[in-house]
Coordinates of C-alpha atoms and ligand atoms in Angstrom, one line a residue:
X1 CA -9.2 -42.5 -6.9
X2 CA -6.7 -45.1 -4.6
X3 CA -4.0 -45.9 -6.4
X4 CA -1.6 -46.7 -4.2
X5 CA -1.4 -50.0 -1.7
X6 CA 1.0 -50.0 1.0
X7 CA 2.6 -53.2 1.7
X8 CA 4.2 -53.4 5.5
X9 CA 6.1 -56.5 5.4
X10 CA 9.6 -55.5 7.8
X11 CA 8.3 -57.4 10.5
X12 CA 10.8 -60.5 12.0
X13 CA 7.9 -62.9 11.9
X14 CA 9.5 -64.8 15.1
X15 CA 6.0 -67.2 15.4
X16 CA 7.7 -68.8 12.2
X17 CA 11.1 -68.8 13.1
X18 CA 13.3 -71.1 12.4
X19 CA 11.5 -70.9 8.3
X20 CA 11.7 -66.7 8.7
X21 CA 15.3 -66.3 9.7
X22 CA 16.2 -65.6 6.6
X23 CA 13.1 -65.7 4.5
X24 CA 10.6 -62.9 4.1
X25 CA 6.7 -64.2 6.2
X26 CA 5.3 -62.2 3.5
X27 CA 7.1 -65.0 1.1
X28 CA 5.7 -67.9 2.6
X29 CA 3.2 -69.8 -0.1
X30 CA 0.2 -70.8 0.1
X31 CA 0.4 -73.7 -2.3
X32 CA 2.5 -72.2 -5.2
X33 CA 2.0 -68.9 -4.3
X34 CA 3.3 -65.7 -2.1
X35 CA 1.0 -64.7 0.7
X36 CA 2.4 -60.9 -1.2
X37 CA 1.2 -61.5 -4.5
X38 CA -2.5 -62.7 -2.8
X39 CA -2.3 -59.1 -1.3
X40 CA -1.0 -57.6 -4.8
X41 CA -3.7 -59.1 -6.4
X42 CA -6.1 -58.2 -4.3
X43 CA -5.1 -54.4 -4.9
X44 CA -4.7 -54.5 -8.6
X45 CA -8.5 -55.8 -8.7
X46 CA -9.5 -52.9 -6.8
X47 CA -8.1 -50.6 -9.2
X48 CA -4.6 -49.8 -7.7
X49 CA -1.6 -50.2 -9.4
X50 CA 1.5 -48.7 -7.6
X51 CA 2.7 -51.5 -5.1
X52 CA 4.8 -49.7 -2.4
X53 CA 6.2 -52.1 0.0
X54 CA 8.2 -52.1 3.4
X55 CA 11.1 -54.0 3.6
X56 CA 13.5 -54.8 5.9
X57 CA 17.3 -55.8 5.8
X58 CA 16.9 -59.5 4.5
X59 CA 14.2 -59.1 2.6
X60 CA 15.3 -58.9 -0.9
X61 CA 13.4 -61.6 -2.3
X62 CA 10.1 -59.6 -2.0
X63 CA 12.0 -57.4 -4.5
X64 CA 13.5 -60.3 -6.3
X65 CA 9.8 -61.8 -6.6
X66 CA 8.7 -58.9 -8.7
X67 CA 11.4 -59.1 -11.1
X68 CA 12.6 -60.6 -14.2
X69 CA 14.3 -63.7 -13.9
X70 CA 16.6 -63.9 -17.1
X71 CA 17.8 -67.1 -16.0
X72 CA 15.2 -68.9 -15.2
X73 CA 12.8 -67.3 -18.0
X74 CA 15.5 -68.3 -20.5
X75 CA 15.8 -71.8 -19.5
X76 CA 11.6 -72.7 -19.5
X77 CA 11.2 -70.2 -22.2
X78 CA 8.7 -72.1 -25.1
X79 CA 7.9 -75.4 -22.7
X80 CA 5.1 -75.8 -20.9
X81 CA 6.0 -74.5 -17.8
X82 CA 6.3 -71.4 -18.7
X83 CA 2.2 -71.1 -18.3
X84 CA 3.4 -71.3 -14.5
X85 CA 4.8 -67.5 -14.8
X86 CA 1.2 -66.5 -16.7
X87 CA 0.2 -64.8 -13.6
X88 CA 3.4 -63.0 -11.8
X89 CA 3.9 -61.8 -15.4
X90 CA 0.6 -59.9 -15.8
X91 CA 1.1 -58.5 -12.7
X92 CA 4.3 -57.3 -13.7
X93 CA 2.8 -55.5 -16.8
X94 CA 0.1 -54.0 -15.1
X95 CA 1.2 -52.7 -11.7
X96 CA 4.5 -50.7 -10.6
X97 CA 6.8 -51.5 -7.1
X98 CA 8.5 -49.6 -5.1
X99 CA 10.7 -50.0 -2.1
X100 CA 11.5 -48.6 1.3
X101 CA 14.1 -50.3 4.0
X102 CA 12.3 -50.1 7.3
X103 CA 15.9 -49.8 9.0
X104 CA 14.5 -50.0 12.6
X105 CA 10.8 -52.3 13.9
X106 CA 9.1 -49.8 15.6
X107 CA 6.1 -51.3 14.6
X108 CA 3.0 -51.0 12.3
X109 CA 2.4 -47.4 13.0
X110 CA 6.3 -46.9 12.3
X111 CA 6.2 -48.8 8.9
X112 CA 3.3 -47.1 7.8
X113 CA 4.9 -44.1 8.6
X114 CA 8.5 -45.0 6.5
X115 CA 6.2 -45.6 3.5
X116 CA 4.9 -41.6 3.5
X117 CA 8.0 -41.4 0.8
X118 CA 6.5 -43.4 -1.4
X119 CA 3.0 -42.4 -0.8
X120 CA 2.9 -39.1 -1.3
X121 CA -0.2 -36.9 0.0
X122 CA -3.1 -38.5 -1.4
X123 CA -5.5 -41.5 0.6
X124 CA -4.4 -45.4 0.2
X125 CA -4.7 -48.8 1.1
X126 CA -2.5 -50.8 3.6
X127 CA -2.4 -54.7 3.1
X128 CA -1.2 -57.2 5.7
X129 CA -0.1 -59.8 3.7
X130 CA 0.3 -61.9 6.5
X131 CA -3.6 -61.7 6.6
X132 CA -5.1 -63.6 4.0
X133 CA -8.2 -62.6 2.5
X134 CA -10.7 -64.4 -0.1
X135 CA -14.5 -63.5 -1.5
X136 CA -14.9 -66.0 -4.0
X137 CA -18.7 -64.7 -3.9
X138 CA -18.3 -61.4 -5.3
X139 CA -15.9 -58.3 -4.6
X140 CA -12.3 -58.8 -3.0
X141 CA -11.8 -57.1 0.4
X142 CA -10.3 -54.1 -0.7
X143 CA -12.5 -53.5 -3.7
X144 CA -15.5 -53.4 -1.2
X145 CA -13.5 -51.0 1.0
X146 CA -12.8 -48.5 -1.9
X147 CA -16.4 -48.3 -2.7
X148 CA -16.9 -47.0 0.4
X149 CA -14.1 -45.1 0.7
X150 CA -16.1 -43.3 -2.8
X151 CA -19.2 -42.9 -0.5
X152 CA -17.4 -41.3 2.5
X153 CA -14.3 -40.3 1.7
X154 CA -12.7 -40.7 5.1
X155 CA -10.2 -43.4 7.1
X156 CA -11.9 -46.8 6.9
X157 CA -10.3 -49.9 8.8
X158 CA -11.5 -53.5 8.2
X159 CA -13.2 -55.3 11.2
X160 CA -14.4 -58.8 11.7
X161 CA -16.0 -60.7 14.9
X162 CA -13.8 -62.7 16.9
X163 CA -14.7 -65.2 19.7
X164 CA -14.2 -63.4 23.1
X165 CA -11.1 -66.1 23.9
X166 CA -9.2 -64.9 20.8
X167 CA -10.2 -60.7 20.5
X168 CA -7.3 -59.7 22.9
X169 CA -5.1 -60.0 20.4
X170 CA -6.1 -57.6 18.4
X171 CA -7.0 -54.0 17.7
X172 CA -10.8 -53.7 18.7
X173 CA -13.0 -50.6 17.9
X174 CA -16.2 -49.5 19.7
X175 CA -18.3 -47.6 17.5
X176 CA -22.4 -47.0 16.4
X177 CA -23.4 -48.6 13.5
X178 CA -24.7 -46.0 11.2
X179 CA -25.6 -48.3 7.7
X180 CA -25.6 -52.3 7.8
X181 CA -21.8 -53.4 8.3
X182 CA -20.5 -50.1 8.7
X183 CA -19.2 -48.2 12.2
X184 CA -18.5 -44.9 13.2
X185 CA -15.6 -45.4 15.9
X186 CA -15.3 -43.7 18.6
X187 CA -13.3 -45.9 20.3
X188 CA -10.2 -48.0 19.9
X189 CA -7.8 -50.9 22.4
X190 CA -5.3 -52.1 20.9
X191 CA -4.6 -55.9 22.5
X192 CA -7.3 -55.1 25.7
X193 CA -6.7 -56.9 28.4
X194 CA -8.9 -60.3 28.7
X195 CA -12.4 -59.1 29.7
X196 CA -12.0 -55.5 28.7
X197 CA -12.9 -55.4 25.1
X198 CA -15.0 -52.8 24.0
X199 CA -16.5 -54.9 21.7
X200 CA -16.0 -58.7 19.4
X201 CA -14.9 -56.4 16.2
X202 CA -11.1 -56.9 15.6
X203 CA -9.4 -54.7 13.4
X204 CA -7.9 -56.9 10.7
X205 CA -5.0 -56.1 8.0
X206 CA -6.8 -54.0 5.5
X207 CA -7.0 -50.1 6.0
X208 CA -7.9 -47.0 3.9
X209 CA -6.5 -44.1 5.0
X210 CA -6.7 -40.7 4.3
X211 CA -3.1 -39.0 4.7
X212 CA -3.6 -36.8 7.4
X213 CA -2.6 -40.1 9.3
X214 CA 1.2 -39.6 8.9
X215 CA 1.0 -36.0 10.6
X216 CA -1.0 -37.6 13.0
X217 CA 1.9 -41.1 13.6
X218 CA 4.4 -38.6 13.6
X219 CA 3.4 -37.5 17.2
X220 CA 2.2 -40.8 18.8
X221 CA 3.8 -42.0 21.3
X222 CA 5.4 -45.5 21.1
X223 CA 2.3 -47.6 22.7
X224 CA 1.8 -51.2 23.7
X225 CA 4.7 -52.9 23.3
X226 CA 7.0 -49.9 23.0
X227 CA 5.8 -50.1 19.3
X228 CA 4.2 -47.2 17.4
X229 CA 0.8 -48.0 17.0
X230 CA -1.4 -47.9 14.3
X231 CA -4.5 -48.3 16.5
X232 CA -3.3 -44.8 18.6
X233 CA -3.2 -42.9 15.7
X234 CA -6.6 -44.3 14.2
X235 CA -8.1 -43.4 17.4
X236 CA -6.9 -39.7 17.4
X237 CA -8.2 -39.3 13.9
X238 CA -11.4 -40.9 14.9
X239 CA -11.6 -38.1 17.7
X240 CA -10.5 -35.2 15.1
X241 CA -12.6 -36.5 12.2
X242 CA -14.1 -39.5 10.9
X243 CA -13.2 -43.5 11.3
X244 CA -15.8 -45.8 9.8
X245 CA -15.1 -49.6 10.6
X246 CA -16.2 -52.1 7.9
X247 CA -17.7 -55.4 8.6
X248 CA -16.1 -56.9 5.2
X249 CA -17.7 -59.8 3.2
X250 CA -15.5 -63.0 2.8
X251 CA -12.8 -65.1 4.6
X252 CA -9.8 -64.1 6.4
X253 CA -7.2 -66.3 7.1
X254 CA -4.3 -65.0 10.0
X255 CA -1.2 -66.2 8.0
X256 CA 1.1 -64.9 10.5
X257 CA -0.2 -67.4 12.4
X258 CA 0.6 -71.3 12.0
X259 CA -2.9 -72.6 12.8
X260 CA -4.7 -70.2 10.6
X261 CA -1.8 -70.7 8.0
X262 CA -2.2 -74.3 7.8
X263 CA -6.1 -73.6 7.5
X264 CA -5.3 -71.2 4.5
X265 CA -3.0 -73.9 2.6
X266 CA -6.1 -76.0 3.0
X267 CA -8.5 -74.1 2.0
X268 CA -6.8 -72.7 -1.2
X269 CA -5.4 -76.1 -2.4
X270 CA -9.3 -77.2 -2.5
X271 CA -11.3 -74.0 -3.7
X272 CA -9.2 -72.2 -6.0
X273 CA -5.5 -73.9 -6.4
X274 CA -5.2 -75.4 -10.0
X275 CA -2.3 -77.6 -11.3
Ligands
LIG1 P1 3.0 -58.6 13.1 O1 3.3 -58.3 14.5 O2 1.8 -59.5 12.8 O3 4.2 -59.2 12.3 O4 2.9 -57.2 12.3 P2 5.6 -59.7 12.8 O5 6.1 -58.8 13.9 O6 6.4 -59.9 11.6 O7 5.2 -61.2 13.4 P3 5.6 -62.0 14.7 O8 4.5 -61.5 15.7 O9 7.0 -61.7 15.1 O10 5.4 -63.4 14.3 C1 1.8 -56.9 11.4 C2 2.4 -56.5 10.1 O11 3.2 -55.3 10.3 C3 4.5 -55.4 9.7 C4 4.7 -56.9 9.6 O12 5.6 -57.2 8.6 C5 3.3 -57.5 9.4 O13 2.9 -57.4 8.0 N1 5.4 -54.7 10.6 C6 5.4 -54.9 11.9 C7 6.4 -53.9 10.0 O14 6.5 -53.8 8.7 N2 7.3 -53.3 10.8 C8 7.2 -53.4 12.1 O15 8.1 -52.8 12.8 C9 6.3 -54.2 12.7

């Protein structure tokens, strides 16, 4: 069983600077809501409910968010805008948060690494928050990846395709495709130069992994961009054991982006946003 999401959200997210210099990325809306609680909802509906999340030193309002607000809760208290707080309240009752200053960015790798404390030794999910993901056909990302995490039981990373002009910016895995949508890696560039992808499957910010992965980021070596990489250490537990790469079913909006967080806003405001 997954229980546990972890929630990497210390990043400076400078591509929306002057709005993050003192505001979380991960608190930007889309419409009325968080691009976190998207990403908390999207755990709790695959069956997780201990929300361990990343933080960094002005970041307090991701702990604020998931919090009574006496003042505020008093003064709508038995008017109709209360119904506004229907949601962040069920949340509240059904899931549990906890916190961990990443006091350093040494990147992804690094963050994941900081949240061992409140992981423990058991597998779990990592959400992106800046990556915004939606299936209004059926399952939610991560609910499709802990299915097969039940089938497999090893390290699964979300993939999608990405035009060649776009896939150096991400993590892209080479692998054989042993079952329709799914991968066996055996190889993994993060950011590869233009021209030099393996492949047009990006990693994208949903992961399952087992928790042999912190032994496994303690000794990797700060990579590109002097930043501990997540993608190193995937790769060295691909070589060791077993990465599958999922081809996941639904949208994926790159929030941490302003293009694809404009397209977001859009999107939600006309398929699911309702006054
Ligand atoms: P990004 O590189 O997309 O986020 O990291 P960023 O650094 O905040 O954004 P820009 O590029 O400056 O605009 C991916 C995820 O990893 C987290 C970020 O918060 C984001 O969710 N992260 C990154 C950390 O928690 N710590 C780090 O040291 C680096």
């Amino acid at each position: 069983m997954i229980k546990k999401c972890l929630f990497p959200a210390a990043g400076y997210g400078t591509r929306f600077l002057p709005a993050t210099k003192s505001m979380p990325k991960e608190m930007m809306p889309i419409v009325n809501k968080p691009l976190i609680e998207f990403g908390v909802d999207e755990a709790l509906e695959a069956g997780m409910n201990g929300m361990c999340i990343v933080t960094g030193r002005g970041k307090n309002s991701l702990t604020d968010h998931f919090d009574i607000n006496y003042e505020l809760e008093n003064e709508i208290s038995g008017t109709p805008k209360e119904e506004k707080l229907k949601d962040i309240r069920a949340i509240m009752d059904n899931a549990y948060f906890t916190f961990i200053r990443q006091r350093e960015m040494k990147g992804l790798g690094h963050a994941i690494l900081i949240g061992k404390k409140l992981i423990g030794d058991q597998p779990f999910a990592v959400v992106l928050a800046d990556d915004l993901c939606i299936n209004e056909e059926g399952d939610g990302v991560l609910k499709q990846m802990v299915a097969l995490y039940n089938q497999f039981r090893c390290t699964i990373v979300a993939v999608q395709e990405v035009p060649e002009d776009q896939i150096h910016k991400y993590g892209v895995i080479k692998g054989e495709m042993i079952k329709d949508d799914i991968y066996r890696v055996d190889d993994m560039v993060e950011k590869p130069p233009q021209g030099t992808a393996p492949s047009n499957l990006a990693i994208i910010g949903r992961y399952i992994l087992t928790p042999d992965i912190f032994d496994i980021l303690k000794e990797t070596p700060p990579g590109k961009g002097g930043e501990i990489q997540i993608t190193d250490a995937l790769l060295t537990q691909a070589k060791k054991g077993c990465v599958l790469a999922y081809k996941f079913k639904g949208k994926r909006f790159d929030c941490g982006s302003v293009p694809g967080y404009i397209e977001a806003t859009n999107y939600v405001y006309d398929n699911i946003y309702e006054d």
